[in-house]
Amino acid sequence: RLFVWQKLFPDCDFKFYYINRIKDALIRPDFFQLLNKYWQADNFRKIEFYENPDSSPNKICITQGTIIESIVEQVEKATNGKEFQDVFVTAPTGAGKSLLFQIPAIYLAAKSNLLTIVISPLKALMLDQVSQLKEKGIDGVAYINSDLSHIQKQEIIGKVKKDEISILYLSPELLLAYDIRSLIGDERKIGLIVVDEAHLVTTWGRDFRIDYWYLGSYLEKLRANTNDTEHSRFVVAAFTATAV
């Protein structure tokens, strides 16, 4: 019916969004290898989700591996010019949400030299996650925030442009302040943009962050630049434990 309306009123701006629940999928062995190599674990955890949050208290279990597989599949579709979807995950604290985007980021960097940008609101959280990844032996990761000097920021940006860093943590303020080309260069291709603590887009409560509010507009403009496919075809994966 909506498509009919679009035909009848071509001057109106219609946007169509398709929402699919992540379903169990065959998980490629590479992800188990990364899990074992860097996290010393053999199996992914199961996470409980509401089967239908709007109408039912029934819960289903989905493994971390299934979510990782789904994120990577969407990135592969995006980079191959196919239709793709963004991913939103709301899961309890302690469910291992950071693993859900760190393994895709490591895999996509190794296989396709794709850059993952992680938007994080807290400097302490950035430092903690970057330090943990480096302790595991993952060197191509860094963060940029207001604690760094201008020289330090430029050194990291230079490494991003030279393919030496493929997982970059940023505050939303810094992302919005940069033109994406000046930040990552003309050659680097974004595969995944992660929005951590995504509940901060809400206008309610003391945790509201105005820069999170503008992330959607920023990413939409980035995607609208159809002449710059190196930077416009990326997947957004948003994560929160507080789905207000």
PDB file of C-alpha atoms in Angstrom:
ATOM      1  CA  ARG A   1       0.000   0.000   0.000  1.00  0.00           C
ATOM      2  CA  LEU A   2       2.822   2.373   0.809  1.00  0.00           C
ATOM      3  CA  PHE A   3       4.434   1.710  -2.547  1.00  0.00           C
ATOM      4  CA  VAL A   4       1.126   2.561  -4.225  1.00  0.00           C
ATOM      5  CA  TRP A   5       1.017   5.865  -2.323  1.00  0.00           C
ATOM      6  CA  GLN A   6       4.543   6.570  -3.462  1.00  0.00           C
ATOM      7  CA  LYS A   7       3.499   6.085  -7.088  1.00  0.00           C
ATOM      8  CA  LEU A   8       0.423   8.290  -6.658  1.00  0.00           C
ATOM      9  CA  PHE A   9       2.347  11.086  -4.920  1.00  0.00           C
ATOM     10  CA  PRO A  10       5.868  11.049  -6.423  1.00  0.00           C
ATOM     11  CA  ASP A  11       6.706  14.477  -4.993  1.00  0.00           C
ATOM     12  CA  CYS A  12       6.396  13.217  -1.421  1.00  0.00           C
ATOM     13  CA  ASP A  13       9.487  11.898   0.314  1.00  0.00           C
ATOM     14  CA  PHE A  14       8.892   8.310   1.425  1.00  0.00           C
ATOM     15  CA  LYS A  15      11.333   6.219   3.408  1.00  0.00           C
ATOM     16  CA  PHE A  16      10.834   2.508   3.955  1.00  0.00           C
ATOM     17  CA  TYR A  17      12.423   0.609   6.799  1.00  0.00           C
ATOM     18  CA  TYR A  18      12.415  -3.171   7.029  1.00  0.00           C
ATOM     19  CA  ILE A  19      12.980  -4.699  10.442  1.00  0.00           C
ATOM     20  CA  ASN A  20      14.032  -8.315  10.803  1.00  0.00           C
ATOM     21  CA  ARG A  21      14.856 -10.202  13.956  1.00  0.00           C
ATOM     22  CA  ILE A  22      18.245 -11.894  13.990  1.00  0.00           C
ATOM     23  CA  LYS A  23      17.807 -15.641  13.661  1.00  0.00           C
ATOM     24  CA  ASP A  24      20.106 -18.567  14.293  1.00  0.00           C
ATOM     25  CA  ALA A  25      22.671 -18.887  11.542  1.00  0.00           C
ATOM     26  CA  LEU A  26      25.672 -20.991  10.685  1.00  0.00           C
ATOM     27  CA  ILE A  27      28.664 -19.338  12.335  1.00  0.00           C
ATOM     28  CA  ARG A  28      31.857 -19.378  10.293  1.00  0.00           C
ATOM     29  CA  PRO A  29      34.870 -21.074  11.939  1.00  0.00           C
ATOM     30  CA  ASP A  30      36.953 -17.866  11.752  1.00  0.00           C
ATOM     31  CA  PHE A  31      34.935 -16.361  14.598  1.00  0.00           C
ATOM     32  CA  PHE A  32      35.544 -19.344  16.864  1.00  0.00           C
ATOM     33  CA  GLN A  33      39.253 -19.083  16.055  1.00  0.00           C
ATOM     34  CA  LEU A  34      39.324 -15.403  17.003  1.00  0.00           C
ATOM     35  CA  LEU A  35      37.371 -16.127  20.184  1.00  0.00           C
ATOM     36  CA  ASN A  36      39.841 -18.826  21.162  1.00  0.00           C
ATOM     37  CA  LYS A  37      42.941 -16.880  20.166  1.00  0.00           C
ATOM     38  CA  TYR A  38      42.165 -13.594  21.899  1.00  0.00           C
ATOM     39  CA  TRP A  39      39.570 -14.466  24.541  1.00  0.00           C
ATOM     40  CA  GLN A  40      40.711 -18.043  25.354  1.00  0.00           C
ATOM     41  CA  ALA A  41      37.163 -19.355  25.043  1.00  0.00           C
ATOM     42  CA  ASP A  42      35.806 -22.189  22.922  1.00  0.00           C
ATOM     43  CA  ASN A  43      32.128 -21.261  22.704  1.00  0.00           C
ATOM     44  CA  PHE A  44      30.045 -18.137  22.461  1.00  0.00           C
ATOM     45  CA  ARG A  45      27.651 -17.219  25.250  1.00  0.00           C
ATOM     46  CA  LYS A  46      23.899 -17.361  24.870  1.00  0.00           C
ATOM     47  CA  ILE A  47      21.982 -14.129  25.439  1.00  0.00           C
ATOM     48  CA  GLU A  48      18.283 -13.956  26.298  1.00  0.00           C
ATOM     49  CA  PHE A  49      16.080 -11.656  24.246  1.00  0.00           C
ATOM     50  CA  TYR A  50      12.358 -10.999  24.303  1.00  0.00           C
ATOM     51  CA  GLU A  51      10.793 -12.805  21.366  1.00  0.00           C
ATOM     52  CA  ASN A  52       8.371  -9.961  20.773  1.00  0.00           C
ATOM     53  CA  PRO A  53       8.950  -7.027  23.169  1.00  0.00           C
ATOM     54  CA  ASP A  54       5.681  -5.342  22.176  1.00  0.00           C
ATOM     55  CA  SER A  55       3.328  -8.179  22.981  1.00  0.00           C
ATOM     56  CA  SER A  56       4.924 -11.127  24.745  1.00  0.00           C
ATOM     57  CA  PRO A  57       7.092 -11.866  27.801  1.00  0.00           C
ATOM     58  CA  ASN A  58       8.442 -14.997  26.104  1.00  0.00           C
ATOM     59  CA  LYS A  59      12.204 -15.119  25.714  1.00  0.00           C
ATOM     60  CA  ILE A  60      14.525 -16.718  23.192  1.00  0.00           C
ATOM     61  CA  CYS A  61      18.258 -17.413  23.352  1.00  0.00           C
ATOM     62  CA  ILE A  62      20.608 -16.189  20.651  1.00  0.00           C
ATOM     63  CA  THR A  63      24.346 -16.809  20.797  1.00  0.00           C
ATOM     64  CA  GLN A  64      26.935 -14.069  20.532  1.00  0.00           C
ATOM     65  CA  GLY A  65      28.245 -15.887  17.462  1.00  0.00           C
ATOM     66  CA  THR A  66      24.916 -15.540  15.653  1.00  0.00           C
ATOM     67  CA  ILE A  67      24.900 -11.777  16.228  1.00  0.00           C
ATOM     68  CA  ILE A  68      28.534 -11.494  15.105  1.00  0.00           C
ATOM     69  CA  GLU A  69      27.734 -13.488  11.968  1.00  0.00           C
ATOM     70  CA  SER A  70      24.760 -11.250  11.221  1.00  0.00           C
ATOM     71  CA  ILE A  71      26.801  -8.038  11.601  1.00  0.00           C
ATOM     72  CA  VAL A  72      29.573  -9.305   9.326  1.00  0.00           C
ATOM     73  CA  GLU A  73      27.059 -10.521   6.731  1.00  0.00           C
ATOM     74  CA  GLN A  74      25.474  -7.069   6.583  1.00  0.00           C
ATOM     75  CA  VAL A  75      28.877  -5.395   6.185  1.00  0.00           C
ATOM     76  CA  GLU A  76      29.748  -7.793   3.372  1.00  0.00           C
ATOM     77  CA  LYS A  77      26.466  -6.986   1.632  1.00  0.00           C
ATOM     78  CA  ALA A  78      27.124  -3.257   2.000  1.00  0.00           C
ATOM     79  CA  THR A  79      30.655  -3.410   0.613  1.00  0.00           C
ATOM     80  CA  ASN A  80      29.508  -5.585  -2.294  1.00  0.00           C
ATOM     81  CA  GLY A  81      26.849  -3.096  -3.323  1.00  0.00           C
ATOM     82  CA  LYS A  82      23.895  -5.199  -2.141  1.00  0.00           C
ATOM     83  CA  GLU A  83      20.969  -4.199   0.053  1.00  0.00           C
ATOM     84  CA  PHE A  84      21.898  -4.333   3.726  1.00  0.00           C
ATOM     85  CA  GLN A  85      20.463  -3.548   7.141  1.00  0.00           C
ATOM     86  CA  ASP A  86      21.723  -1.877  10.285  1.00  0.00           C
ATOM     87  CA  VAL A  87      21.776  -3.811  13.543  1.00  0.00           C
ATOM     88  CA  PHE A  88      20.428  -2.819  16.963  1.00  0.00           C
ATOM     89  CA  VAL A  89      21.181  -4.933  20.024  1.00  0.00           C
ATOM     90  CA  THR A  90      19.801  -4.372  23.498  1.00  0.00           C
ATOM     91  CA  ALA A  91      21.194  -6.847  26.022  1.00  0.00           C
ATOM     92  CA  PRO A  92      21.847  -6.809  29.766  1.00  0.00           C
ATOM     93  CA  THR A  93      25.045  -5.513  31.305  1.00  0.00           C
ATOM     94  CA  GLY A  94      27.531  -8.372  31.471  1.00  0.00           C
ATOM     95  CA  ALA A  95      26.215 -10.060  28.319  1.00  0.00           C
ATOM     96  CA  GLY A  96      29.462  -9.340  26.480  1.00  0.00           C
ATOM     97  CA  LYS A  97      28.223  -6.652  24.108  1.00  0.00           C
ATOM     98  CA  SER A  98      31.715  -5.332  23.324  1.00  0.00           C
ATOM     99  CA  LEU A  99      32.673  -8.760  21.950  1.00  0.00           C
ATOM    100  CA  LEU A 100      29.775  -8.474  19.497  1.00  0.00           C
ATOM    101  CA  PHE A 101      31.487  -5.654  17.623  1.00  0.00           C
ATOM    102  CA  GLN A 102      35.139  -6.307  18.456  1.00  0.00           C
ATOM    103  CA  ILE A 103      35.282  -9.684  16.721  1.00  0.00           C
ATOM    104  CA  PRO A 104      33.617  -8.308  13.544  1.00  0.00           C
ATOM    105  CA  ALA A 105      36.049  -5.377  13.630  1.00  0.00           C
ATOM    106  CA  ILE A 106      39.094  -7.673  13.904  1.00  0.00           C
ATOM    107  CA  TYR A 107      37.779 -10.014  11.214  1.00  0.00           C
ATOM    108  CA  LEU A 108      36.844  -7.249   8.756  1.00  0.00           C
ATOM    109  CA  ALA A 109      40.224  -5.570   9.204  1.00  0.00           C
ATOM    110  CA  ALA A 110      42.141  -8.796   8.569  1.00  0.00           C
ATOM    111  CA  LYS A 111      40.041  -9.990   5.647  1.00  0.00           C
ATOM    112  CA  SER A 112      39.079  -6.797   3.829  1.00  0.00           C
ATOM    113  CA  ASN A 113      41.125  -3.991   5.423  1.00  0.00           C
ATOM    114  CA  LEU A 114      37.880  -2.323   6.507  1.00  0.00           C
ATOM    115  CA  LEU A 115      37.881   0.330   9.213  1.00  0.00           C
ATOM    116  CA  THR A 116      35.583   0.112  12.232  1.00  0.00           C
ATOM    117  CA  ILE A 117      34.737   3.338  14.081  1.00  0.00           C
ATOM    118  CA  VAL A 118      33.397   2.899  17.617  1.00  0.00           C
ATOM    119  CA  ILE A 119      31.466   5.851  19.051  1.00  0.00           C
ATOM    120  CA  SER A 120      31.833   5.770  22.828  1.00  0.00           C
ATOM    121  CA  PRO A 121      30.666   8.420  25.307  1.00  0.00           C
ATOM    122  CA  LEU A 122      33.136   7.866  28.139  1.00  0.00           C
ATOM    123  CA  LYS A 123      36.894   8.407  28.009  1.00  0.00           C
ATOM    124  CA  ALA A 124      37.425   5.794  30.725  1.00  0.00           C
ATOM    125  CA  LEU A 125      35.433   3.238  28.706  1.00  0.00           C
ATOM    126  CA  MET A 126      37.493   3.948  25.582  1.00  0.00           C
ATOM    127  CA  LEU A 127      40.762   3.597  27.462  1.00  0.00           C
ATOM    128  CA  ASP A 128      39.601   0.383  29.117  1.00  0.00           C
ATOM    129  CA  GLN A 129      38.496  -1.304  25.892  1.00  0.00           C
ATOM    130  CA  VAL A 130      41.550  -0.221  23.897  1.00  0.00           C
ATOM    131  CA  SER A 131      43.895  -1.329  26.692  1.00  0.00           C
ATOM    132  CA  GLN A 132      42.192  -4.721  26.941  1.00  0.00           C
ATOM    133  CA  LEU A 133      42.445  -5.310  23.199  1.00  0.00           C
ATOM    134  CA  LYS A 134      46.132  -4.382  23.163  1.00  0.00           C
ATOM    135  CA  GLU A 135      46.786  -6.697  26.101  1.00  0.00           C
ATOM    136  CA  LYS A 136      45.271  -9.493  24.021  1.00  0.00           C
ATOM    137  CA  GLY A 137      47.781  -8.774  21.258  1.00  0.00           C
ATOM    138  CA  ILE A 138      45.535  -6.704  18.993  1.00  0.00           C
ATOM    139  CA  ASP A 139      47.698  -3.756  17.937  1.00  0.00           C
ATOM    140  CA  GLY A 140      45.618  -2.035  15.259  1.00  0.00           C
ATOM    141  CA  VAL A 141      43.381  -0.231  17.748  1.00  0.00           C
ATOM    142  CA  ALA A 142      43.453   3.306  19.156  1.00  0.00           C
ATOM    143  CA  TYR A 143      41.259   6.045  20.554  1.00  0.00           C
ATOM    144  CA  ILE A 144      41.051   9.792  20.070  1.00  0.00           C
ATOM    145  CA  ASN A 145      39.541  12.014  22.733  1.00  0.00           C
ATOM    146  CA  SER A 146      40.138  15.361  24.421  1.00  0.00           C
ATOM    147  CA  ASP A 147      42.806  13.910  26.713  1.00  0.00           C
ATOM    148  CA  LEU A 148      45.216  13.628  23.785  1.00  0.00           C
ATOM    149  CA  SER A 149      47.328  16.485  22.512  1.00  0.00           C
ATOM    150  CA  HIS A 150      46.989  17.751  18.956  1.00  0.00           C
ATOM    151  CA  ILE A 151      50.239  16.001  18.013  1.00  0.00           C
ATOM    152  CA  GLN A 152      49.025  12.680  19.480  1.00  0.00           C
ATOM    153  CA  LYS A 153      45.728  12.968  17.591  1.00  0.00           C
ATOM    154  CA  GLN A 154      47.541  13.637  14.321  1.00  0.00           C
ATOM    155  CA  GLU A 155      49.820  10.649  14.870  1.00  0.00           C
ATOM    156  CA  ILE A 156      46.812   8.358  15.288  1.00  0.00           C
ATOM    157  CA  ILE A 157      45.028   9.855  12.271  1.00  0.00           C
ATOM    158  CA  GLY A 158      48.207   9.264  10.268  1.00  0.00           C
ATOM    159  CA  LYS A 159      48.248   5.601  11.327  1.00  0.00           C
ATOM    160  CA  VAL A 160      44.586   5.218  10.341  1.00  0.00           C
ATOM    161  CA  LYS A 161      45.359   6.587   6.891  1.00  0.00           C
ATOM    162  CA  LYS A 162      48.338   4.214   6.564  1.00  0.00           C
ATOM    163  CA  ASP A 163      46.195   1.150   7.417  1.00  0.00           C
ATOM    164  CA  GLU A 164      48.050   0.661  10.703  1.00  0.00           C
ATOM    165  CA  ILE A 165      44.897   1.186  12.780  1.00  0.00           C
ATOM    166  CA  SER A 166      41.612  -0.483  11.857  1.00  0.00           C
ATOM    167  CA  ILE A 167      39.590  -0.063  15.062  1.00  0.00           C
ATOM    168  CA  LEU A 168      39.216   3.567  16.068  1.00  0.00           C
ATOM    169  CA  TYR A 169      37.373   4.684  19.203  1.00  0.00           C
ATOM    170  CA  LEU A 170      35.994   8.223  19.094  1.00  0.00           C
ATOM    171  CA  SER A 171      33.805  10.438  21.228  1.00  0.00           C
ATOM    172  CA  PRO A 172      30.688  11.628  19.369  1.00  0.00           C
ATOM    173  CA  GLU A 173      31.921  15.218  19.716  1.00  0.00           C
ATOM    174  CA  LEU A 174      35.134  14.444  17.843  1.00  0.00           C
ATOM    175  CA  LEU A 175      33.397  12.512  15.080  1.00  0.00           C
ATOM    176  CA  LEU A 176      31.021  15.418  14.460  1.00  0.00           C
ATOM    177  CA  ALA A 177      33.920  17.877  14.464  1.00  0.00           C
ATOM    178  CA  TYR A 178      35.799  16.148  11.635  1.00  0.00           C
ATOM    179  CA  ASP A 179      35.208  15.785   7.940  1.00  0.00           C
ATOM    180  CA  ILE A 180      35.392  12.036   7.475  1.00  0.00           C
ATOM    181  CA  ARG A 181      38.049  12.284   4.761  1.00  0.00           C
ATOM    182  CA  SER A 182      40.364  14.362   6.931  1.00  0.00           C
ATOM    183  CA  LEU A 183      39.901  11.816   9.703  1.00  0.00           C
ATOM    184  CA  ILE A 184      40.502   8.554   7.834  1.00  0.00           C
ATOM    185  CA  GLY A 185      41.876   9.612   4.454  1.00  0.00           C
ATOM    186  CA  ASP A 186      40.683   9.100   0.900  1.00  0.00           C
ATOM    187  CA  GLU A 187      41.743   5.463   0.641  1.00  0.00           C
ATOM    188  CA  ARG A 188      40.351   3.903   3.818  1.00  0.00           C
ATOM    189  CA  LYS A 189      36.943   2.285   3.567  1.00  0.00           C
ATOM    190  CA  ILE A 190      34.554   2.145   6.526  1.00  0.00           C
ATOM    191  CA  GLY A 191      32.902  -1.210   7.071  1.00  0.00           C
ATOM    192  CA  LEU A 192      31.211  -0.677  10.420  1.00  0.00           C
ATOM    193  CA  ILE A 193      30.252   2.224  12.645  1.00  0.00           C
ATOM    194  CA  VAL A 194      29.403   1.142  16.176  1.00  0.00           C
ATOM    195  CA  VAL A 195      27.289   3.328  18.457  1.00  0.00           C
ATOM    196  CA  ASP A 196      27.958   2.135  21.990  1.00  0.00           C
ATOM    197  CA  GLU A 197      25.649   3.158  24.853  1.00  0.00           C
ATOM    198  CA  ALA A 198      23.062   4.030  22.211  1.00  0.00           C
ATOM    199  CA  HIS A 199      20.411   4.932  24.808  1.00  0.00           C
ATOM    200  CA  LEU A 200      22.165   8.296  25.173  1.00  0.00           C
ATOM    201  CA  VAL A 201      20.214   9.586  22.175  1.00  0.00           C
ATOM    202  CA  THR A 202      17.192   9.893  24.436  1.00  0.00           C
ATOM    203  CA  THR A 203      16.060  13.373  25.415  1.00  0.00           C
ATOM    204  CA  TRP A 204      15.001  12.125  28.832  1.00  0.00           C
ATOM    205  CA  GLY A 205      17.187  11.697  31.883  1.00  0.00           C
ATOM    206  CA  ARG A 206      20.477  13.042  33.161  1.00  0.00           C
ATOM    207  CA  ASP A 207      22.552  10.925  30.748  1.00  0.00           C
ATOM    208  CA  PHE A 208      21.323  12.664  27.598  1.00  0.00           C
ATOM    209  CA  ARG A 209      24.199  13.661  25.298  1.00  0.00           C
ATOM    210  CA  ILE A 210      23.448  16.354  22.752  1.00  0.00           C
ATOM    211  CA  ASP A 211      26.136  15.055  20.383  1.00  0.00           C
ATOM    212  CA  TYR A 212      24.485  11.628  20.307  1.00  0.00           C
ATOM    213  CA  TRP A 213      21.326  13.374  19.164  1.00  0.00           C
ATOM    214  CA  TYR A 214      23.141  14.655  16.042  1.00  0.00           C
ATOM    215  CA  LEU A 215      24.801  11.345  15.160  1.00  0.00           C
ATOM    216  CA  GLY A 216      21.844  10.238  13.038  1.00  0.00           C
ATOM    217  CA  SER A 217      21.963  13.362  10.875  1.00  0.00           C
ATOM    218  CA  TYR A 218      25.731  13.062  10.497  1.00  0.00           C
ATOM    219  CA  LEU A 219      25.593   9.424   9.404  1.00  0.00           C
ATOM    220  CA  GLU A 220      22.639  10.067   7.101  1.00  0.00           C
ATOM    221  CA  LYS A 221      24.560  12.830   5.302  1.00  0.00           C
ATOM    222  CA  LEU A 222      27.576  10.546   5.038  1.00  0.00           C
ATOM    223  CA  ARG A 223      25.440   7.873   3.416  1.00  0.00           C
ATOM    224  CA  ALA A 224      23.669  10.346   1.150  1.00  0.00           C
ATOM    225  CA  ASN A 225      26.940  11.097  -0.646  1.00  0.00           C
ATOM    226  CA  THR A 226      26.420   8.541  -3.394  1.00  0.00           C
ATOM    227  CA  ASN A 227      29.489   9.850  -5.277  1.00  0.00           C
ATOM    228  CA  ASP A 228      31.685   8.702  -2.403  1.00  0.00           C
ATOM    229  CA  THR A 229      30.905   5.003  -2.081  1.00  0.00           C
ATOM    230  CA  GLU A 230      34.162   4.400  -0.197  1.00  0.00           C
ATOM    231  CA  HIS A 231      32.651   6.199   2.777  1.00  0.00           C
ATOM    232  CA  SER A 232      28.891   5.941   2.247  1.00  0.00           C
ATOM    233  CA  ARG A 233      28.221   2.182   2.314  1.00  0.00           C
ATOM    234  CA  PHE A 234      28.726   1.085   5.899  1.00  0.00           C
ATOM    235  CA  VAL A 235      26.666  -0.704   8.528  1.00  0.00           C
ATOM    236  CA  VAL A 236      25.625   0.980  11.768  1.00  0.00           C
ATOM    237  CA  ALA A 237      25.476  -1.312  14.783  1.00  0.00           C
ATOM    238  CA  ALA A 238      23.994   0.188  17.937  1.00  0.00           C
ATOM    239  CA  PHE A 239      24.302  -1.375  21.400  1.00  0.00           C
ATOM    240  CA  THR A 240      22.725  -0.615  24.753  1.00  0.00           C
ATOM    241  CA  ALA A 241      21.686  -2.222  27.996  1.00  0.00           C
ATOM    242  CA  THR A 242      19.110   0.502  28.624  1.00  0.00           C
ATOM    243  CA  ALA A 243      16.560   0.529  25.832  1.00  0.00           C
ATOM    244  CA  VAL A 244      14.432   3.526  26.816  1.00  0.00           C
TER     245      VAL A 244
END
